[in-house]
């Protein structure tokens, strides 16, 4: 079975997505997600200029060999652009293999270990009452775990907090779009870590008071703290029994996690901006983290994600794959098949896609009683409507930039 065509599809049904569609001479086709929020066209070029010419005529059955060929053969290893491009190829080839077998992909990954993947949703509010309403509406939608983010008194818009009131579409996260093809400058937000550290424990106090001790609660620090600040927050949040504290510090400083770990028993999650198993070696072998946050889309595909989760399992760490709306329904489906199959599943992040996005990507995935399931269709269970995709041309859009009150550009 040879690869006949490989098409890079860039579409923007509410937000930008990059998808690779591989078709074989047997007439089977597979999809892979290559979306890199705010840097989409770099990956599209990597695919169409550098990988597609190498794929045409190759044996579609040889997933591992193709992965190694693209990773080692490119000389320049790792990096989010490279790994998103390779991820799309890997995922599309798994989709094809599972379709050829007539099975949902999770069967080829060893069959299911559970009925569905426990999902967490994003509750947020500009203040505590708005947050409590948002938690309530998530519970009403069936969520059995929620991430909790709020505004900080004295600060304006805060990344991770919905700008619209609870009940309307939860739209904090899509990067800001320019409209009309213009290139926008990123929005700039002001950040004050001391004000944040004073405020967050009172938020969790209010949520536990209202919803009791059972509900799994998560929090995302969005890389904004120094190690010593993160250590303090972890300690301050211990009474509220978090499921995890995510991205407390910028993840590339792996040694920082040693300091945090030595001060707090709050479970730690990290890795949504990582793109390689090598980003985790210190963190896992020294048991500095509890959850691995990588996405299939940004880590080179299903093949290396499986390898990473197997390594994590040796050190008692579990999966918590990244699942915001900048992971397309294709990337999410790949993760859901892994979620079902792997032994050391922890939790799956889940934000609902917009109706426009779901017009372009037809997915068999379901969300019921707090659990996600990829469906039983052969392959990934996602198809792309290319005519619909063509109606939504790319629009430049960027994530915001954080500045401290003194004007310095900050981590976020
Ligand atoms: O900021 O997906 O845990 N989820 C997150 C996301 C990320 C965006 C970046 O593209 O932190 O909202
Ligand atoms: Co995050």
XYZ file of C-alpha atoms and ligand atoms in Angstrom:
425
model
C 0.000 0.000 0.000
C 1.753 3.152 -1.238
C 1.103 6.786 -0.404
C -0.494 8.372 -3.464
C -1.220 11.915 -2.224
C -0.545 13.989 0.865
C -2.434 17.273 1.151
C -1.940 20.023 3.700
C -5.278 21.600 4.598
C -5.230 24.963 6.383
C -8.644 26.085 7.589
C -10.025 28.567 10.088
C -13.557 27.692 11.206
C -13.448 30.012 14.225
C -9.763 29.329 14.794
C -6.833 28.068 12.718
C -6.126 24.381 12.114
C -3.513 22.577 10.000
C -4.410 19.044 8.894
C -2.510 16.507 6.800
C -4.551 14.124 4.672
C -2.695 11.110 3.286
C -4.347 8.926 0.627
C -3.041 5.522 -0.486
C -3.235 3.800 -3.854
C -5.756 1.445 -2.197
C -8.060 4.425 -1.783
C -7.752 4.634 1.996
C -7.166 8.007 3.589
C -5.896 9.103 6.996
C -5.759 12.413 8.867
C -3.179 13.974 11.168
C -3.314 17.213 13.169
C -0.378 19.637 12.780
C -1.867 22.729 14.442
C 0.645 24.928 16.306
C -1.296 27.837 17.810
C 0.015 31.162 16.450
C 2.714 29.532 14.255
C 0.435 27.487 11.978
C 1.924 28.430 8.607
C 5.456 27.422 9.630
C 4.225 23.845 10.132
C 2.179 23.945 6.917
C 5.356 24.899 5.030
C 7.456 22.248 6.810
C 4.911 19.684 5.666
C 4.271 20.798 2.109
C 7.814 21.960 1.262
C 9.826 19.292 3.067
C 7.825 16.207 4.076
C 5.142 15.690 1.422
C 7.723 15.175 -1.380
C 9.375 12.451 0.746
C 6.072 10.723 1.475
C 4.796 10.231 -2.063
C 5.306 6.620 -3.151
C 6.400 5.445 0.340
C 4.926 2.332 1.926
C 2.007 3.524 4.081
C 2.303 0.436 6.331
C 5.693 1.387 7.744
C 4.785 3.763 10.576
C 7.810 3.311 12.845
C 10.263 3.367 9.932
C 8.671 6.516 8.495
C 8.830 8.212 11.902
C 12.534 7.430 12.306
C 13.231 8.388 8.691
C 11.666 11.830 9.134
C 13.047 12.437 12.646
C 16.621 11.243 12.191
C 16.788 11.907 8.474
C 15.981 15.603 8.900
C 19.169 16.111 10.961
C 17.500 18.973 12.939
C 15.708 17.167 15.706
C 12.932 18.195 18.076
C 11.295 21.609 18.218
C 7.559 22.285 18.019
C 7.431 22.943 14.258
C 9.316 19.768 13.335
C 7.472 17.593 15.834
C 3.999 18.873 14.886
C 4.742 18.105 11.236
C 6.011 14.585 12.012
C 3.037 14.068 14.358
C 0.617 14.679 11.517
C 2.321 12.064 9.318
C 2.436 9.515 12.142
C -1.207 10.054 13.115
C -2.439 9.854 9.515
C -0.573 6.560 9.008
C -2.106 5.078 12.192
C -5.538 6.213 10.960
C -4.921 4.401 7.667
C -3.625 1.244 9.345
C -6.657 1.049 11.645
C -9.030 1.652 8.718
C -7.280 -1.094 6.764
C -7.755 -3.393 9.780
C -11.404 -2.336 10.062
C -10.904 -1.429 13.728
C -11.051 1.666 15.899
C -7.446 2.690 16.522
C -7.489 1.842 20.246
C -7.749 -1.834 19.290
C -4.361 -1.659 17.550
C -2.907 0.015 20.658
C -3.783 -3.013 22.770
C -7.527 -2.658 23.231
C -9.295 -0.646 25.873
C -8.265 -0.502 29.509
C -11.359 1.504 30.524
C -14.867 2.451 29.378
C -14.049 6.089 28.693
C -11.579 8.849 29.471
C -12.297 11.026 32.530
C -12.319 14.613 31.213
C -11.834 17.928 32.975
C -13.411 21.151 31.787
C -12.344 24.788 32.234
C -14.400 26.646 34.811
C -13.469 30.289 35.222
C -14.810 33.632 36.360
C -13.652 37.196 36.537
C -14.528 36.987 40.245
C -15.470 34.221 42.685
C -19.290 34.328 42.228
C -18.891 34.114 38.449
C -16.458 31.220 38.929
C -18.888 29.317 41.177
C -21.593 29.706 38.488
C -19.167 28.388 35.903
C -18.312 25.345 38.049
C -22.054 24.729 38.499
C -22.710 24.854 34.771
C -19.818 22.459 34.115
C -21.281 20.001 36.608
C -24.662 20.368 34.906
C -22.992 19.481 31.587
C -21.739 16.268 33.164
C -18.135 17.163 34.008
C -16.744 15.201 36.943
C -13.541 17.254 37.228
C -12.903 20.968 36.682
C -9.994 23.307 36.220
C -10.436 26.482 38.257
C -9.098 29.884 37.068
C -10.151 33.395 38.135
C -9.364 37.022 37.617
C -7.072 38.650 40.168
C -8.218 41.773 42.041
C -6.420 44.798 40.623
C -5.521 43.129 37.321
C -7.453 43.385 34.033
C -7.980 40.489 31.638
C -6.126 37.346 32.741
C -5.222 34.563 30.307
C -7.150 31.401 31.119
C -10.254 33.275 32.282
C -13.286 33.590 29.997
C -13.876 37.188 28.976
C -17.617 36.557 28.682
C -20.001 35.660 31.481
C -20.696 32.028 32.380
C -23.201 30.323 30.134
C -22.017 31.888 26.875
C -19.415 30.200 24.688
C -16.245 29.675 26.636
C -13.941 31.643 24.432
C -10.950 32.850 26.445
C -8.506 30.710 24.651
C -8.571 31.215 20.876
C -5.702 33.466 19.902
C -6.797 36.975 18.961
C -7.743 37.234 15.249
C -7.036 40.237 13.077
C -9.756 39.847 10.436
C -9.295 40.691 6.759
C -5.956 38.880 6.465
C -4.049 41.547 8.383
C -1.405 40.452 10.886
C -2.365 41.416 14.435
C 0.105 42.283 17.124
C -0.488 40.033 20.124
C -2.695 41.542 22.828
C -0.737 42.558 25.924
C -1.900 41.736 29.435
C -0.541 42.930 32.773
C 0.541 40.427 35.364
C 1.388 40.666 39.078
C 2.445 37.390 40.666
C 2.257 38.652 44.276
C -1.375 39.716 43.818
C -2.096 36.326 42.239
C -0.427 34.375 45.062
C -2.437 36.288 47.677
C -5.701 35.618 45.855
C -5.632 31.985 44.689
C -5.966 30.219 48.082
C -9.185 32.178 48.794
C -10.552 30.983 45.457
C -10.013 27.327 46.333
C -11.393 27.913 49.839
C -14.616 29.238 48.254
C -14.858 26.377 45.742
C -14.333 23.677 48.394
C -16.888 25.398 50.684
C -19.453 25.353 47.899
C -18.786 21.972 46.272
C -17.283 19.861 49.057
C -14.157 17.720 49.251
C -14.814 15.134 46.514
C -14.786 17.076 43.233
C -11.362 16.828 41.531
C -10.037 20.396 41.115
C -7.161 21.436 38.878
C -5.301 24.706 38.431
C -3.033 26.021 35.655
C -0.204 28.370 36.637
C 0.562 29.055 32.931
C 4.338 29.124 33.628
C 4.042 32.410 35.492
C 5.830 31.694 38.792
C 9.433 31.471 39.864
C 10.368 28.165 41.532
C 10.169 29.636 45.032
C 6.800 31.261 44.301
C 5.506 27.968 42.929
C 6.730 26.148 46.039
C 4.752 28.595 48.165
C 1.582 28.236 46.091
C 1.835 24.450 46.209
C 2.060 24.602 50.011
C -0.770 27.135 50.325
C -3.055 24.927 48.212
C -2.363 21.669 50.084
C -5.512 22.000 52.282
C -7.664 22.032 49.117
C -6.377 18.688 47.827
C -5.801 19.607 44.171
C -5.792 16.932 41.461
C -2.830 18.878 40.067
C -1.048 22.193 39.827
C -0.055 22.656 36.181
C 2.827 24.595 34.605
C 3.836 26.241 37.855
C 7.130 27.378 36.301
C 8.497 27.567 32.732
C 8.989 23.908 31.862
C 12.332 24.158 30.091
C 14.009 24.677 33.470
C 13.683 21.070 34.590
C 15.789 21.541 37.724
C 13.241 24.092 39.008
C 10.860 21.199 39.646
C 13.294 19.763 42.214
C 12.862 22.844 44.322
C 9.059 22.862 44.032
C 8.841 19.143 44.740
C 10.945 19.397 47.875
C 8.483 21.902 49.363
C 5.014 20.634 48.512
C 2.842 17.545 48.250
C 0.478 19.206 45.755
C 0.631 16.970 42.633
C 2.461 18.570 39.709
C 1.702 18.455 35.979
C 3.816 19.876 33.176
C 4.608 19.529 29.491
C 2.036 21.128 27.176
C 4.828 23.062 25.437
C 7.236 20.093 25.390
C 7.740 18.222 22.147
C 10.055 15.322 22.957
C 10.484 12.453 25.389
C 13.893 13.984 26.114
C 12.181 16.991 27.733
C 11.009 14.637 30.484
C 14.015 12.518 31.399
C 14.990 14.468 34.537
C 11.385 15.079 35.526
C 10.381 11.425 35.299
C 13.481 9.577 36.459
C 13.746 11.826 39.539
C 9.979 11.555 40.140
C 9.513 15.327 40.078
C 6.107 15.296 38.348
C 2.879 13.324 38.575
C 1.272 14.034 35.184
C 2.584 14.329 31.639
C 0.812 17.132 29.731
C 2.132 16.620 26.196
C -0.224 16.479 23.237
C 0.030 13.899 20.468
C -0.063 16.856 18.045
C 3.054 18.535 19.466
C 5.112 15.509 20.484
C 5.626 13.765 17.157
C 2.463 11.669 17.055
C 0.976 8.538 18.541
C 4.198 6.502 18.268
C 6.368 8.702 20.542
C 3.458 9.621 22.838
C 2.976 5.942 23.590
C 6.694 5.631 24.280
C 6.593 8.664 26.592
C 3.628 7.326 28.551
C 5.331 3.954 28.948
C 8.390 5.733 30.369
C 6.148 7.806 32.668
C 4.496 4.627 33.910
C 7.841 3.242 35.091
C 8.123 6.241 37.427
C 4.540 6.325 38.662
C 3.463 9.254 36.463
C 0.203 9.320 34.536
C -1.199 10.904 31.404
C -2.955 14.272 31.342
C -2.827 15.120 27.664
C -3.275 18.705 26.504
C -6.757 19.220 25.092
C -7.648 22.868 24.433
C -9.421 23.836 21.212
C -6.097 24.385 19.437
C -5.781 20.595 19.391
C -8.083 19.834 16.435
C -10.757 17.105 16.600
C -8.214 14.969 14.694
C -5.500 15.468 17.322
C -8.049 14.958 20.085
C -9.269 11.690 18.553
C -5.694 10.371 18.482
C -5.431 11.179 22.195
C -8.751 9.575 23.042
C -7.653 6.279 21.502
C -4.484 6.398 23.624
C -6.504 7.422 26.708
C -8.620 4.308 26.321
C -5.674 1.985 25.716
C -2.815 2.968 28.025
C -2.535 1.564 31.529
C -1.380 4.787 33.227
C -4.192 7.089 32.120
C -4.774 10.016 34.484
C -7.210 12.526 33.019
C -7.951 14.219 29.672
C -8.308 17.996 29.245
C -11.391 18.817 27.208
C -12.792 22.050 25.791
C -15.774 21.870 23.483
C -15.057 22.851 19.883
C -17.242 25.501 18.263
C -20.119 24.404 15.967
C -18.206 25.847 12.972
C -15.193 23.678 13.759
C -17.426 20.620 14.067
C -18.931 21.400 10.642
C -15.475 21.022 9.109
C -14.303 18.096 11.265
C -16.920 15.342 11.610
C -15.974 13.326 14.655
C -17.464 10.200 16.175
C -16.108 11.173 19.619
C -18.670 11.576 22.402
C -18.782 13.174 25.847
C -21.185 11.547 28.273
C -21.391 11.489 32.076
C -17.991 13.108 32.330
C -16.269 10.580 30.062
C -14.886 11.022 26.554
C -14.941 8.175 24.043
C -13.496 8.163 20.501
C -16.318 6.033 19.056
C -16.174 2.696 17.260
C -15.592 3.782 13.651
C -12.536 2.205 11.983
C -9.458 4.428 12.301
C -9.481 7.661 14.313
C -13.183 8.282 13.724
C -12.755 11.767 12.222
C -13.305 12.949 8.641
C -12.694 16.401 7.218
C -15.229 18.109 4.963
C -12.811 19.705 2.507
C -15.443 21.880 0.840
C -16.432 23.305 4.204
C -12.755 23.723 5.146
C -12.146 25.772 1.989
C -14.808 28.267 3.055
C -12.696 29.359 6.055
C -9.350 30.814 4.956
C -6.469 31.266 7.410
C -6.560 34.366 9.601
C -3.427 35.376 11.496
C -4.002 35.171 15.245
C -1.681 35.211 18.219
C -1.747 34.396 21.905
C -1.378 37.407 24.224
C 1.916 38.594 25.693
C 2.237 39.108 29.458
C 3.976 42.130 30.946
C 4.719 42.810 34.598
C 3.468 46.071 36.103
C 6.904 47.625 35.444
C 6.562 46.820 31.730
C 8.944 43.837 31.580
C 7.833 40.990 29.303
C 6.996 38.051 31.558
C 6.535 34.294 31.303
C 2.973 33.121 31.104
O -2.537 27.962 26.831
O -3.612 25.789 24.250
O -3.924 23.786 29.679
N -4.219 24.400 28.712
C -3.652 25.532 28.312
C -4.045 26.096 26.971
C -2.856 26.726 26.251
C -3.138 26.950 24.787
C -1.874 27.403 24.052
O -2.032 27.277 22.684
O -2.822 26.052 29.022
O -5.069 27.006 27.115
Co -2.045 24.633 30.445
